[in-house]
Amino acid sequence: METKENIKDILFNISMLAYAVSCILPCLTTRTEELIGYQCLLSGIFTIITDIRAFLIWSSNIYYITIIVRLFKDKDVEIILPAISFLLSLGMIFHRYLNYDIEVPITNFNIGYYLWVTSHLLLLVVCILKKSCALSSELSGRQYD
């Protein structure tokens, strides 16, 4: 069980590192520009005005930060939250344009995007391992007659 805890801690740190690094790497390429991760993160909040689907994808960041805070406080995290976060982040693959005053097609997803999605996936794995560790300790603590 200690091995699961160590793996969980390592994956948690890798997830946060991947998220941070994704913010400084190229994320999306359109016909006219290449967006760095932090540009997508900062401008994503305004998509609530222009493109609600993109805002839902961007909201995976809110889930991600909420889960990180809950894990730091050693609070319970339902598996559904990181699963939603991961699925929303993955949703950008199906959303092939950015909406400024016109729709600008995305021509390429870059390493920053894939690292961002990976950070969400790793956080999901961490939460699954945390539940597994909690269940294992609960089962080992029971007395069998």
mmCIF file of C-alpha atoms in Angstrom:
data_model
loop_
_atom_site.group_PDB
_atom_site.id
_atom_site.type_symbol
_atom_site.label_atom_id
_atom_site.label_comp_id
_atom_site.label_asym_id
_atom_site.label_seq_id
_atom_site.Cartn_x
_atom_site.Cartn_y
_atom_site.Cartn_z
ATOM 1 C CA MET A 1 0.000 0.000 0.000
ATOM 2 C CA GLU A 2 2.925 2.328 0.660
ATOM 3 C CA THR A 3 3.946 1.848 -2.973
ATOM 4 C CA LYS A 4 0.530 3.104 -4.127
ATOM 5 C CA GLU A 5 0.934 6.158 -1.894
ATOM 6 C CA ASN A 6 4.374 6.883 -3.353
ATOM 7 C CA ILE A 7 3.127 6.450 -6.910
ATOM 8 C CA LYS A 8 0.151 8.681 -6.136
ATOM 9 C CA ASP A 9 2.427 11.415 -4.780
ATOM 10 C CA ILE A 10 4.787 11.187 -7.759
ATOM 11 C CA LEU A 11 1.914 11.337 -10.266
ATOM 12 C CA PHE A 12 0.380 14.264 -8.373
ATOM 13 C CA ASN A 13 3.638 16.215 -8.669
ATOM 14 C CA ILE A 14 4.061 15.280 -12.329
ATOM 15 C CA SER A 15 0.494 16.418 -13.007
ATOM 16 C CA MET A 16 1.108 19.836 -11.481
ATOM 17 C CA LEU A 17 4.443 20.140 -13.296
ATOM 18 C CA ALA A 18 2.829 19.176 -16.608
ATOM 19 C CA TYR A 19 0.099 21.774 -16.069
ATOM 20 C CA ALA A 20 2.638 24.503 -15.275
ATOM 21 C CA VAL A 21 4.896 23.614 -18.214
ATOM 22 C CA SER A 22 1.906 23.501 -20.575
ATOM 23 C CA CYS A 23 1.356 27.175 -19.767
ATOM 24 C CA ILE A 24 4.686 28.167 -21.309
ATOM 25 C CA LEU A 25 4.594 25.930 -24.384
ATOM 26 C CA PRO A 26 2.799 26.432 -27.716
ATOM 27 C CA CYS A 27 -0.749 25.184 -27.363
ATOM 28 C CA LEU A 28 -2.779 25.895 -30.504
ATOM 29 C CA THR A 29 -1.980 27.061 -34.002
ATOM 30 C CA THR A 30 -4.452 28.834 -36.240
ATOM 31 C CA ARG A 31 -3.930 30.169 -39.745
ATOM 32 C CA THR A 32 -2.767 33.492 -38.337
ATOM 33 C CA GLU A 33 -1.163 32.821 -34.948
ATOM 34 C CA GLU A 34 0.333 30.385 -32.484
ATOM 35 C CA LEU A 35 -1.067 30.594 -28.966
ATOM 36 C CA ILE A 36 1.008 29.817 -25.898
ATOM 37 C CA GLY A 37 -0.697 27.968 -23.034
ATOM 38 C CA TYR A 38 -0.909 30.965 -20.716
ATOM 39 C CA GLN A 39 -2.587 32.972 -23.494
ATOM 40 C CA CYS A 40 -5.258 30.296 -23.806
ATOM 41 C CA LEU A 41 -5.628 30.175 -20.024
ATOM 42 C CA LEU A 42 -5.972 33.946 -19.625
ATOM 43 C CA SER A 43 -8.209 34.540 -22.629
ATOM 44 C CA GLY A 44 -10.365 31.480 -21.982
ATOM 45 C CA ILE A 45 -12.467 33.220 -19.347
ATOM 46 C CA PHE A 46 -13.793 35.592 -22.011
ATOM 47 C CA THR A 47 -15.114 32.735 -24.110
ATOM 48 C CA ILE A 48 -18.222 32.813 -21.931
ATOM 49 C CA ILE A 49 -19.151 35.867 -23.992
ATOM 50 C CA THR A 50 -18.246 34.548 -27.430
ATOM 51 C CA ASP A 51 -18.358 30.750 -27.362
ATOM 52 C CA ILE A 52 -20.043 28.784 -24.586
ATOM 53 C CA ARG A 53 -18.659 25.449 -25.824
ATOM 54 C CA ALA A 54 -15.114 26.772 -25.567
ATOM 55 C CA PHE A 55 -15.928 28.126 -22.107
ATOM 56 C CA LEU A 56 -17.019 24.655 -20.999
ATOM 57 C CA ILE A 57 -13.695 23.276 -22.221
ATOM 58 C CA TRP A 58 -11.839 26.090 -20.465
ATOM 59 C CA SER A 59 -13.794 25.380 -17.247
ATOM 60 C CA SER A 60 -11.796 22.163 -16.899
ATOM 61 C CA ASN A 61 -9.156 24.510 -15.417
ATOM 62 C CA ILE A 62 -11.570 25.424 -12.625
ATOM 63 C CA TYR A 63 -12.169 21.743 -11.906
ATOM 64 C CA TYR A 64 -8.433 21.074 -12.006
ATOM 65 C CA ILE A 65 -7.569 23.820 -9.504
ATOM 66 C CA THR A 66 -10.473 22.833 -7.235
ATOM 67 C CA ILE A 67 -9.300 19.224 -7.179
ATOM 68 C CA ILE A 68 -5.692 20.260 -6.500
ATOM 69 C CA VAL A 69 -6.800 22.416 -3.553
ATOM 70 C CA ARG A 70 -8.961 19.606 -2.157
ATOM 71 C CA LEU A 71 -6.087 17.131 -2.438
ATOM 72 C CA PHE A 72 -3.690 19.567 -0.735
ATOM 73 C CA LYS A 73 -6.174 19.885 2.124
ATOM 74 C CA ASP A 74 -6.379 16.063 2.175
ATOM 75 C CA LYS A 75 -10.110 16.178 1.516
ATOM 76 C CA ASP A 76 -12.072 13.552 -0.323
ATOM 77 C CA VAL A 77 -12.512 14.015 -4.077
ATOM 78 C CA GLU A 78 -15.245 12.158 -5.900
ATOM 79 C CA ILE A 79 -13.916 10.439 -9.028
ATOM 80 C CA ILE A 80 -16.549 12.185 -11.142
ATOM 81 C CA LEU A 81 -14.826 15.589 -10.749
ATOM 82 C CA PRO A 82 -11.448 14.650 -12.260
ATOM 83 C CA ALA A 83 -13.256 12.551 -14.864
ATOM 84 C CA ILE A 84 -15.306 15.579 -15.930
ATOM 85 C CA SER A 85 -12.179 17.731 -15.906
ATOM 86 C CA PHE A 86 -10.336 15.279 -18.147
ATOM 87 C CA LEU A 87 -13.233 14.844 -20.566
ATOM 88 C CA LEU A 88 -13.744 18.604 -20.857
ATOM 89 C CA SER A 89 -10.042 19.168 -21.566
ATOM 90 C CA LEU A 90 -10.111 16.442 -24.185
ATOM 91 C CA GLY A 91 -13.119 18.138 -25.781
ATOM 92 C CA MET A 92 -10.968 20.738 -27.508
ATOM 93 C CA ILE A 93 -10.006 18.103 -30.082
ATOM 94 C CA PHE A 94 -13.622 18.239 -31.292
ATOM 95 C CA HIS A 95 -13.858 22.035 -31.116
ATOM 96 C CA ARG A 96 -11.870 22.929 -34.221
ATOM 97 C CA TYR A 97 -12.056 26.735 -34.129
ATOM 98 C CA LEU A 98 -11.535 29.787 -31.950
ATOM 99 C CA ASN A 99 -14.228 32.399 -31.976
ATOM 100 C CA TYR A 100 -12.982 35.978 -32.013
ATOM 101 C CA ASP A 101 -15.255 38.280 -33.982
ATOM 102 C CA ILE A 102 -15.141 35.527 -36.629
ATOM 103 C CA GLU A 103 -14.487 31.798 -36.416
ATOM 104 C CA VAL A 104 -10.771 31.089 -36.828
ATOM 105 C CA PRO A 105 -10.017 27.424 -37.583
ATOM 106 C CA ILE A 106 -7.462 25.637 -35.432
ATOM 107 C CA THR A 107 -4.905 24.091 -37.757
ATOM 108 C CA ASN A 108 -2.791 22.265 -35.180
ATOM 109 C CA PHE A 109 -2.741 21.245 -31.538
ATOM 110 C CA ASN A 110 0.752 21.611 -30.128
ATOM 111 C CA ILE A 111 2.670 20.011 -27.259
ATOM 112 C CA GLY A 112 1.250 22.452 -24.691
ATOM 113 C CA TYR A 113 -2.279 21.239 -25.364
ATOM 114 C CA TYR A 114 -1.337 17.576 -25.073
ATOM 115 C CA LEU A 115 0.620 18.249 -21.878
ATOM 116 C CA TRP A 116 -2.397 20.107 -20.466
ATOM 117 C CA VAL A 117 -4.671 17.141 -21.221
ATOM 118 C CA THR A 118 -2.073 14.782 -19.736
ATOM 119 C CA SER A 119 -2.066 16.795 -16.503
ATOM 120 C CA HIS A 120 -5.834 16.288 -16.244
ATOM 121 C CA LEU A 121 -5.490 12.568 -16.962
ATOM 122 C CA LEU A 122 -2.768 12.177 -14.328
ATOM 123 C CA LEU A 123 -4.949 13.948 -11.776
ATOM 124 C CA LEU A 124 -7.734 11.468 -12.547
ATOM 125 C CA VAL A 125 -5.296 8.585 -11.971
ATOM 126 C CA VAL A 126 -4.167 10.174 -8.687
ATOM 127 C CA CYS A 127 -7.769 10.387 -7.479
ATOM 128 C CA ILE A 128 -8.409 6.764 -8.475
ATOM 129 C CA LEU A 129 -5.286 5.668 -6.585
ATOM 130 C CA LYS A 130 -6.328 7.730 -3.576
ATOM 131 C CA LYS A 131 -9.730 6.008 -3.539
ATOM 132 C CA SER A 132 -8.019 2.643 -3.969
ATOM 133 C CA CYS A 133 -5.667 3.317 -1.045
ATOM 134 C CA ALA A 134 -8.549 4.462 1.148
ATOM 135 C CA LEU A 135 -10.571 1.365 0.260
ATOM 136 C CA SER A 136 -7.598 -0.927 0.915
ATOM 137 C CA SER A 137 -6.942 0.588 4.333
ATOM 138 C CA GLU A 138 -10.632 0.393 5.187
ATOM 139 C CA LEU A 139 -10.778 -3.270 4.214
ATOM 140 C CA SER A 140 -7.565 -4.129 6.075
ATOM 141 C CA GLY A 141 -8.905 -2.443 9.203
ATOM 142 C CA ARG A 142 -12.016 -4.630 9.381
ATOM 143 C CA GLN A 143 -12.194 -7.606 11.709
ATOM 144 C CA TYR A 144 -13.323 -10.835 10.106
ATOM 145 C CA ASP A 145 -15.085 -13.447 12.211
#
